[in-house]
C-alpha positions as a Python dict, from the first residue, in 0.01 Angstrom:
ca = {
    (1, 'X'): (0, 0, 0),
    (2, 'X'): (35, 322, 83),
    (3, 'X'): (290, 459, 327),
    (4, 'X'): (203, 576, 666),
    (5, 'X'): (154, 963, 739),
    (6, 'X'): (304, 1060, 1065),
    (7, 'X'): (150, 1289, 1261),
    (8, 'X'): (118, 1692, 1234),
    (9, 'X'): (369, 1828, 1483),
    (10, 'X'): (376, 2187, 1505),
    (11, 'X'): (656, 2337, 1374),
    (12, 'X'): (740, 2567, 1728),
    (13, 'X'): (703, 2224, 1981),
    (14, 'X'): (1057, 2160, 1885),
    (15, 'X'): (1192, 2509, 1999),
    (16, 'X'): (962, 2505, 2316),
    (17, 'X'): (1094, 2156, 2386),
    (18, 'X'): (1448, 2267, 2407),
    (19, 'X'): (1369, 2578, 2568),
    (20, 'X'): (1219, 2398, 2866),
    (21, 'X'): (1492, 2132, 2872),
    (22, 'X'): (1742, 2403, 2880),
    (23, 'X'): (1565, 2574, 3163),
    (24, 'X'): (1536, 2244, 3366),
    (25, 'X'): (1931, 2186, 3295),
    (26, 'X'): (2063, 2538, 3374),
    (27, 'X'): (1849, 2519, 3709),
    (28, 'X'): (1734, 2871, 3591),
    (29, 'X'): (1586, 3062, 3879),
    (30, 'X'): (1469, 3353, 4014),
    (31, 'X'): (1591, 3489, 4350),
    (32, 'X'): (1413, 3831, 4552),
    (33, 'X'): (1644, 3987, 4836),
    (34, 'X'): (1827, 3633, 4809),
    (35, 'X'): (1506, 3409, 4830),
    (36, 'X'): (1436, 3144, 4625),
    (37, 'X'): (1107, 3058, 4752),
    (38, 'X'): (816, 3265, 4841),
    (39, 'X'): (822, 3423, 5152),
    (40, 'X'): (686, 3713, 5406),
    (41, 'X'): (857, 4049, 5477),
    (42, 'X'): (800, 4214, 5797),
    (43, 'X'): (841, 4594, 5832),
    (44, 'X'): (693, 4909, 6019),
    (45, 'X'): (421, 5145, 5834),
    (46, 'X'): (673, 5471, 5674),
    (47, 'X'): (1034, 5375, 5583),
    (48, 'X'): (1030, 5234, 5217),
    (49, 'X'): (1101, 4895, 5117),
    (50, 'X'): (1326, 4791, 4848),
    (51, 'X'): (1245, 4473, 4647),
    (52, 'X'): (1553, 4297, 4414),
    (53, 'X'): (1499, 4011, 4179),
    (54, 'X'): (1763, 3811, 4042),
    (55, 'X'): (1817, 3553, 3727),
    (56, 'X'): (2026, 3266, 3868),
    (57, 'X'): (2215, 2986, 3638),
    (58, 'X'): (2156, 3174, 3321),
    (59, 'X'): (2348, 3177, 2971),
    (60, 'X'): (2120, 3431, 2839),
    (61, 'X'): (1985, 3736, 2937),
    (62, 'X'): (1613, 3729, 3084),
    (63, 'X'): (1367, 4007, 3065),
    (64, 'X'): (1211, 4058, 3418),
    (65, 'X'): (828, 4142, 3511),
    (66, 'X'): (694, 4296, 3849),
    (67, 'X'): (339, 4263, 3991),
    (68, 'X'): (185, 4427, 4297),
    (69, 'X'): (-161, 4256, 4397),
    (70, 'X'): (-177, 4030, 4036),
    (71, 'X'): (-126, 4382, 3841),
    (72, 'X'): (173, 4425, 3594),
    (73, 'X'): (439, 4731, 3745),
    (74, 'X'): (583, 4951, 3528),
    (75, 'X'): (980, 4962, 3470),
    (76, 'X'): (1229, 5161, 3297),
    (77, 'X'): (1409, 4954, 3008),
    (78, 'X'): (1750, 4972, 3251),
    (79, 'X'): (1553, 4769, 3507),
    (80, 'X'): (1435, 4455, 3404),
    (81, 'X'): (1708, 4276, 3238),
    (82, 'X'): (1881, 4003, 3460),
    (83, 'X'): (1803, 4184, 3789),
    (84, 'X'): (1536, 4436, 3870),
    (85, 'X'): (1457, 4654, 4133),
    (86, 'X'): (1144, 4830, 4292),
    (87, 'X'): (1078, 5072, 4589),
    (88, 'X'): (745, 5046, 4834),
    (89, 'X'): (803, 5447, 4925),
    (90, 'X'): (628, 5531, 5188),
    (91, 'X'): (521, 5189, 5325),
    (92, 'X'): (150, 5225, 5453),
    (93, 'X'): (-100, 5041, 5629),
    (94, 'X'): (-302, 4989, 5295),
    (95, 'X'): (37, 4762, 5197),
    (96, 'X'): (-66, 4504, 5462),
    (97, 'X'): (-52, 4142, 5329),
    (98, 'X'): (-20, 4288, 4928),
    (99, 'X'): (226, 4040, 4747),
    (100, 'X'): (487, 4187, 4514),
    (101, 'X'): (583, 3907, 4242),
    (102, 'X'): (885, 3856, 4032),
    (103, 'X'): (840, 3671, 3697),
    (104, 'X'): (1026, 3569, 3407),
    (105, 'X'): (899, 3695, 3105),
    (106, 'X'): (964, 3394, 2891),
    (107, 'X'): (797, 3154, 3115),
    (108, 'X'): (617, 3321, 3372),
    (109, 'X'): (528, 2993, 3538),
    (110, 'X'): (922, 3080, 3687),
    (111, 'X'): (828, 3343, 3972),
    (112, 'X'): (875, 3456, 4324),
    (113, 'X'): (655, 3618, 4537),
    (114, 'X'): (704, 3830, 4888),
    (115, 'X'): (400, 3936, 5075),
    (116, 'X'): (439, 4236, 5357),
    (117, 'X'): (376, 4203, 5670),
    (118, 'X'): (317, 4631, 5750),
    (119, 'X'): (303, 4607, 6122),
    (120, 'X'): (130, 4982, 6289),
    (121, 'X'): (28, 5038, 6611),
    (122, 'X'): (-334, 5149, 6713),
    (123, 'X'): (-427, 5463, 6527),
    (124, 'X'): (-692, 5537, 6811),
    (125, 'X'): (-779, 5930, 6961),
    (126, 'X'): (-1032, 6192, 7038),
    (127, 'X'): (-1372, 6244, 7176),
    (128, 'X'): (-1705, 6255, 7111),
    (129, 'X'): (-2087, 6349, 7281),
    (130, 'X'): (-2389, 6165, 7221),
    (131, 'X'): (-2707, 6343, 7305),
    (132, 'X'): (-2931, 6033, 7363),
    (133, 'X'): (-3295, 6019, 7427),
    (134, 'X'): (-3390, 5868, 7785),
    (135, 'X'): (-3546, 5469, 7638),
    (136, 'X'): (-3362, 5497, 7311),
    (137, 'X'): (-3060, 5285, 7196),
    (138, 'X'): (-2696, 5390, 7114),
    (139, 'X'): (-2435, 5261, 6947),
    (140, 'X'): (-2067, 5368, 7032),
    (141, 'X'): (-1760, 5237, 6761),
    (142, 'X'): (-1403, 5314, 6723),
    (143, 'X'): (-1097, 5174, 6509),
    (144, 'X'): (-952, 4898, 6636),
    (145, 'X'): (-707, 4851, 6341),
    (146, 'X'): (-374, 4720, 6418),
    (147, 'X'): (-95, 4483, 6337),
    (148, 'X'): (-53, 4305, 6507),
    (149, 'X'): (-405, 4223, 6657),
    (150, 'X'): (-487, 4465, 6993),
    (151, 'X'): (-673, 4357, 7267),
    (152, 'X'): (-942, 4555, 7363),
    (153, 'X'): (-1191, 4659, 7656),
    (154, 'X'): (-1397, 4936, 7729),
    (155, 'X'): (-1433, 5153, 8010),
    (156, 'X'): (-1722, 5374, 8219),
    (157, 'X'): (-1580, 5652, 8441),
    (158, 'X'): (-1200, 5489, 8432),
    (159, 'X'): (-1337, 5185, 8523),
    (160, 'X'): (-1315, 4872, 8367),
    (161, 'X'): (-1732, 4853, 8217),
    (162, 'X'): (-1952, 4516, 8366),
    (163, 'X'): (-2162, 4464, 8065),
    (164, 'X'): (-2537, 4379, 8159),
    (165, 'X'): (-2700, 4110, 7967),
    (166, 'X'): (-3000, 4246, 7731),
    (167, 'X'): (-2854, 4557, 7741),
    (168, 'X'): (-2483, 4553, 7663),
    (169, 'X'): (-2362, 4423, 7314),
    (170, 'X'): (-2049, 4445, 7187),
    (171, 'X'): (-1922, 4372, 6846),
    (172, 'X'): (-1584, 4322, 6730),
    (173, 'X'): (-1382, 4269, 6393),
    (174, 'X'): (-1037, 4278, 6330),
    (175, 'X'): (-1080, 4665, 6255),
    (176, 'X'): (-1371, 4827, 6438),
    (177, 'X'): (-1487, 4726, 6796),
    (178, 'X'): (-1867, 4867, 6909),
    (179, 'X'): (-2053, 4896, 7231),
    (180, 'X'): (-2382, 4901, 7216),
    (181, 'X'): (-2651, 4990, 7470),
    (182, 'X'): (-3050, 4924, 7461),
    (183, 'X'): (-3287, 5175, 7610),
    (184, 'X'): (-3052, 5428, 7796),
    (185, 'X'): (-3149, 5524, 8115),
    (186, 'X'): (-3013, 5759, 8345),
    (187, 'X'): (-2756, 5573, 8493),
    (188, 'X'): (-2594, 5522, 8193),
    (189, 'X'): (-2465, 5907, 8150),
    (190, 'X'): (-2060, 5913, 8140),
    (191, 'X'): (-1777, 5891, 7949),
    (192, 'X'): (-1696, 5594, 7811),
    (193, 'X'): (-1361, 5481, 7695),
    (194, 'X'): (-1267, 5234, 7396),
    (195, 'X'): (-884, 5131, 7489),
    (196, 'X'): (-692, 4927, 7221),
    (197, 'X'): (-373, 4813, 7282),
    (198, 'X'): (-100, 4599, 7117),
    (199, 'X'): (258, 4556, 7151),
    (200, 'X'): (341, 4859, 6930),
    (201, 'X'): (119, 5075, 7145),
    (202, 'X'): (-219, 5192, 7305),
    (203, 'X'): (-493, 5378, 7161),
    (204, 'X'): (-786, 5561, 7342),
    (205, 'X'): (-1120, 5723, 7279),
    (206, 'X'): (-1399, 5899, 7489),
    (207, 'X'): (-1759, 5904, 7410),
    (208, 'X'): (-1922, 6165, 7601),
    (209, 'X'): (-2271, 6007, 7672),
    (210, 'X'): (-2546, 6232, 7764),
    (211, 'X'): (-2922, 6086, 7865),
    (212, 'X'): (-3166, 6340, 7808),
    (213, 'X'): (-3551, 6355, 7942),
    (214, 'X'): (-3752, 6139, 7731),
    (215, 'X'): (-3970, 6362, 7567),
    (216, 'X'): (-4374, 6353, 7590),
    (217, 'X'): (-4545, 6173, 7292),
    (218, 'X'): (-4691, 6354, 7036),
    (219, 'X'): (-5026, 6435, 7125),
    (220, 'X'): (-5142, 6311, 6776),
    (221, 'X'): (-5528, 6242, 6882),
    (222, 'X'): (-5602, 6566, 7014),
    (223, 'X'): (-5457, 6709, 6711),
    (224, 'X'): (-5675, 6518, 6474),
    (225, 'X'): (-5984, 6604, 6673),
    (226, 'X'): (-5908, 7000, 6711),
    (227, 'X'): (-5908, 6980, 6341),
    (228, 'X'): (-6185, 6844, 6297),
    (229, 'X'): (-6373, 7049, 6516),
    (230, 'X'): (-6234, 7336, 6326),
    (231, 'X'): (-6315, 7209, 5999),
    (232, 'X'): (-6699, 7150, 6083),
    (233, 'X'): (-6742, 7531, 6283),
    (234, 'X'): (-6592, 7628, 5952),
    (235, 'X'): (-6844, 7430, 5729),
    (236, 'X'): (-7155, 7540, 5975),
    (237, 'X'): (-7020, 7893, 5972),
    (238, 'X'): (-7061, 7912, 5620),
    (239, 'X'): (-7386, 7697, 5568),
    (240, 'X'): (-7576, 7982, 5818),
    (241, 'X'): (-7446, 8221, 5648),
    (242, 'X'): (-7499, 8138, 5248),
    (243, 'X'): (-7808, 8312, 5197),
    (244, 'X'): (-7650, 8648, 5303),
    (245, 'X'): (-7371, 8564, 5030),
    (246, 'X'): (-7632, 8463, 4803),
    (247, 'X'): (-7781, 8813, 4840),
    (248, 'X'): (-7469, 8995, 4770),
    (249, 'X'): (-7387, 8823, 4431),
}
């Protein structure tokens, strides 16, 4: 009888199994600004932001990898052996909610990730004027971006504006906020204000509306007609008149 085959094993499972046990006994970890776990960092839009990642429990030395938003950061060969650092310099508003993720290299499945928090005030000013047609429809919007969230409200003359139904829409996201208003009339010329404000501050602007006189229709008929008229004295004019151009040729 002949003896039984055992089967194919390839020849790296045994390294890969040992690596992993050793991992799992060790307790390796990573560690960013002393977190072990992912977590949110909460800051103000300007000053920069410094990142460090850490290889806990150890024996060998560990390359290090840094992602912003899923895409791979470049380091300097100093800076990603055992502990790494990066720099968010300047900190914007664009950096809102973007998560900055340390990995092992070896087994990237071993990773921490921080996600910012930017927090900005209103970044809400100026004026404008709107020239609007007496019966046509305008549509006022401003920024409304913050973080945190603003509340909002809008204002005729300095005073707080009663919206009229079938006449007065608004629409609002978590970054624009817009007033609209269906068939102007005269009543409806002022300044209107779009006021944002959060904890971090206020924001304000002024829309200049102006209702003009709604002008007459274009007198489209008439126009036809008087060109027609024209076009038949024309055609009579020079019917009469062919055998006199007849003569001359």
């Amino acid at each position: 009888m002949a003896p039984r085959r055992s089967p194919a094993v390839p020849c790296e499972a045994p390294v890969l199994a040992v690596c992993l046990l050793a991992c799992a006994a060790t307790g390796l970890e990573l560690t960013v600004n002393n977190h072990a776990a992912d977590f949110s960092l909460s800051t103000m839009a300007g000053p920069s932001v410094s990142l460090s990642c850490l290889v806990q429990n150890s024996s060998r030395d560990e390359e290090l990898l840094w992602y912003r938003a899923g895409l791979q950061v470049g380091l300097k060969k100093g800076n990603r052996v055992n502990v790494s650092h990066i720099c968010v310099s300047p900190v914007t508003e664009s950096d809102n909610g973007v998560a900055f993720t340390c990995r092992l290299a070896r087994d990237k499945s071993i990773q921490v990730s921080v996600t910012l928090d930017v927090q900005f005030p209103p970044q809400l000013t100026g004026e404008e004027s709107l020239h609007v047609e007496e019966e046509k429809d305008v549509t006022m919007s401003c920024n409304a971006k913050s973080n945190p969230q603003a509340q909002t409200a809008w204002y005729k003359d300095n005073e707080l504006l009663i919206l009229k139904q079938n006449r007065h829409q608004l629409l609002q996201t978590s970054e624009v906020l817009q007033l609209s208003i269906t068939k102007v009339q005269k009543s409806d010329n002022g300044t209107y204000t779009c006021m944002v404000t959060s904890s971090l501050g206020n924001g304000t602007k002024d829309f200049h509306l102006i209702v003009e006189d709604k002008k007459p229709p274009f007198p489209k008929e008439a126009i036809i007609a008087a060109a027609v008229v024209i076009a038949v004295t024309v055609l009579f004019g020079i019917v009469a008149r062919k055998d006199k151009i007849f003569k001359v040729w």
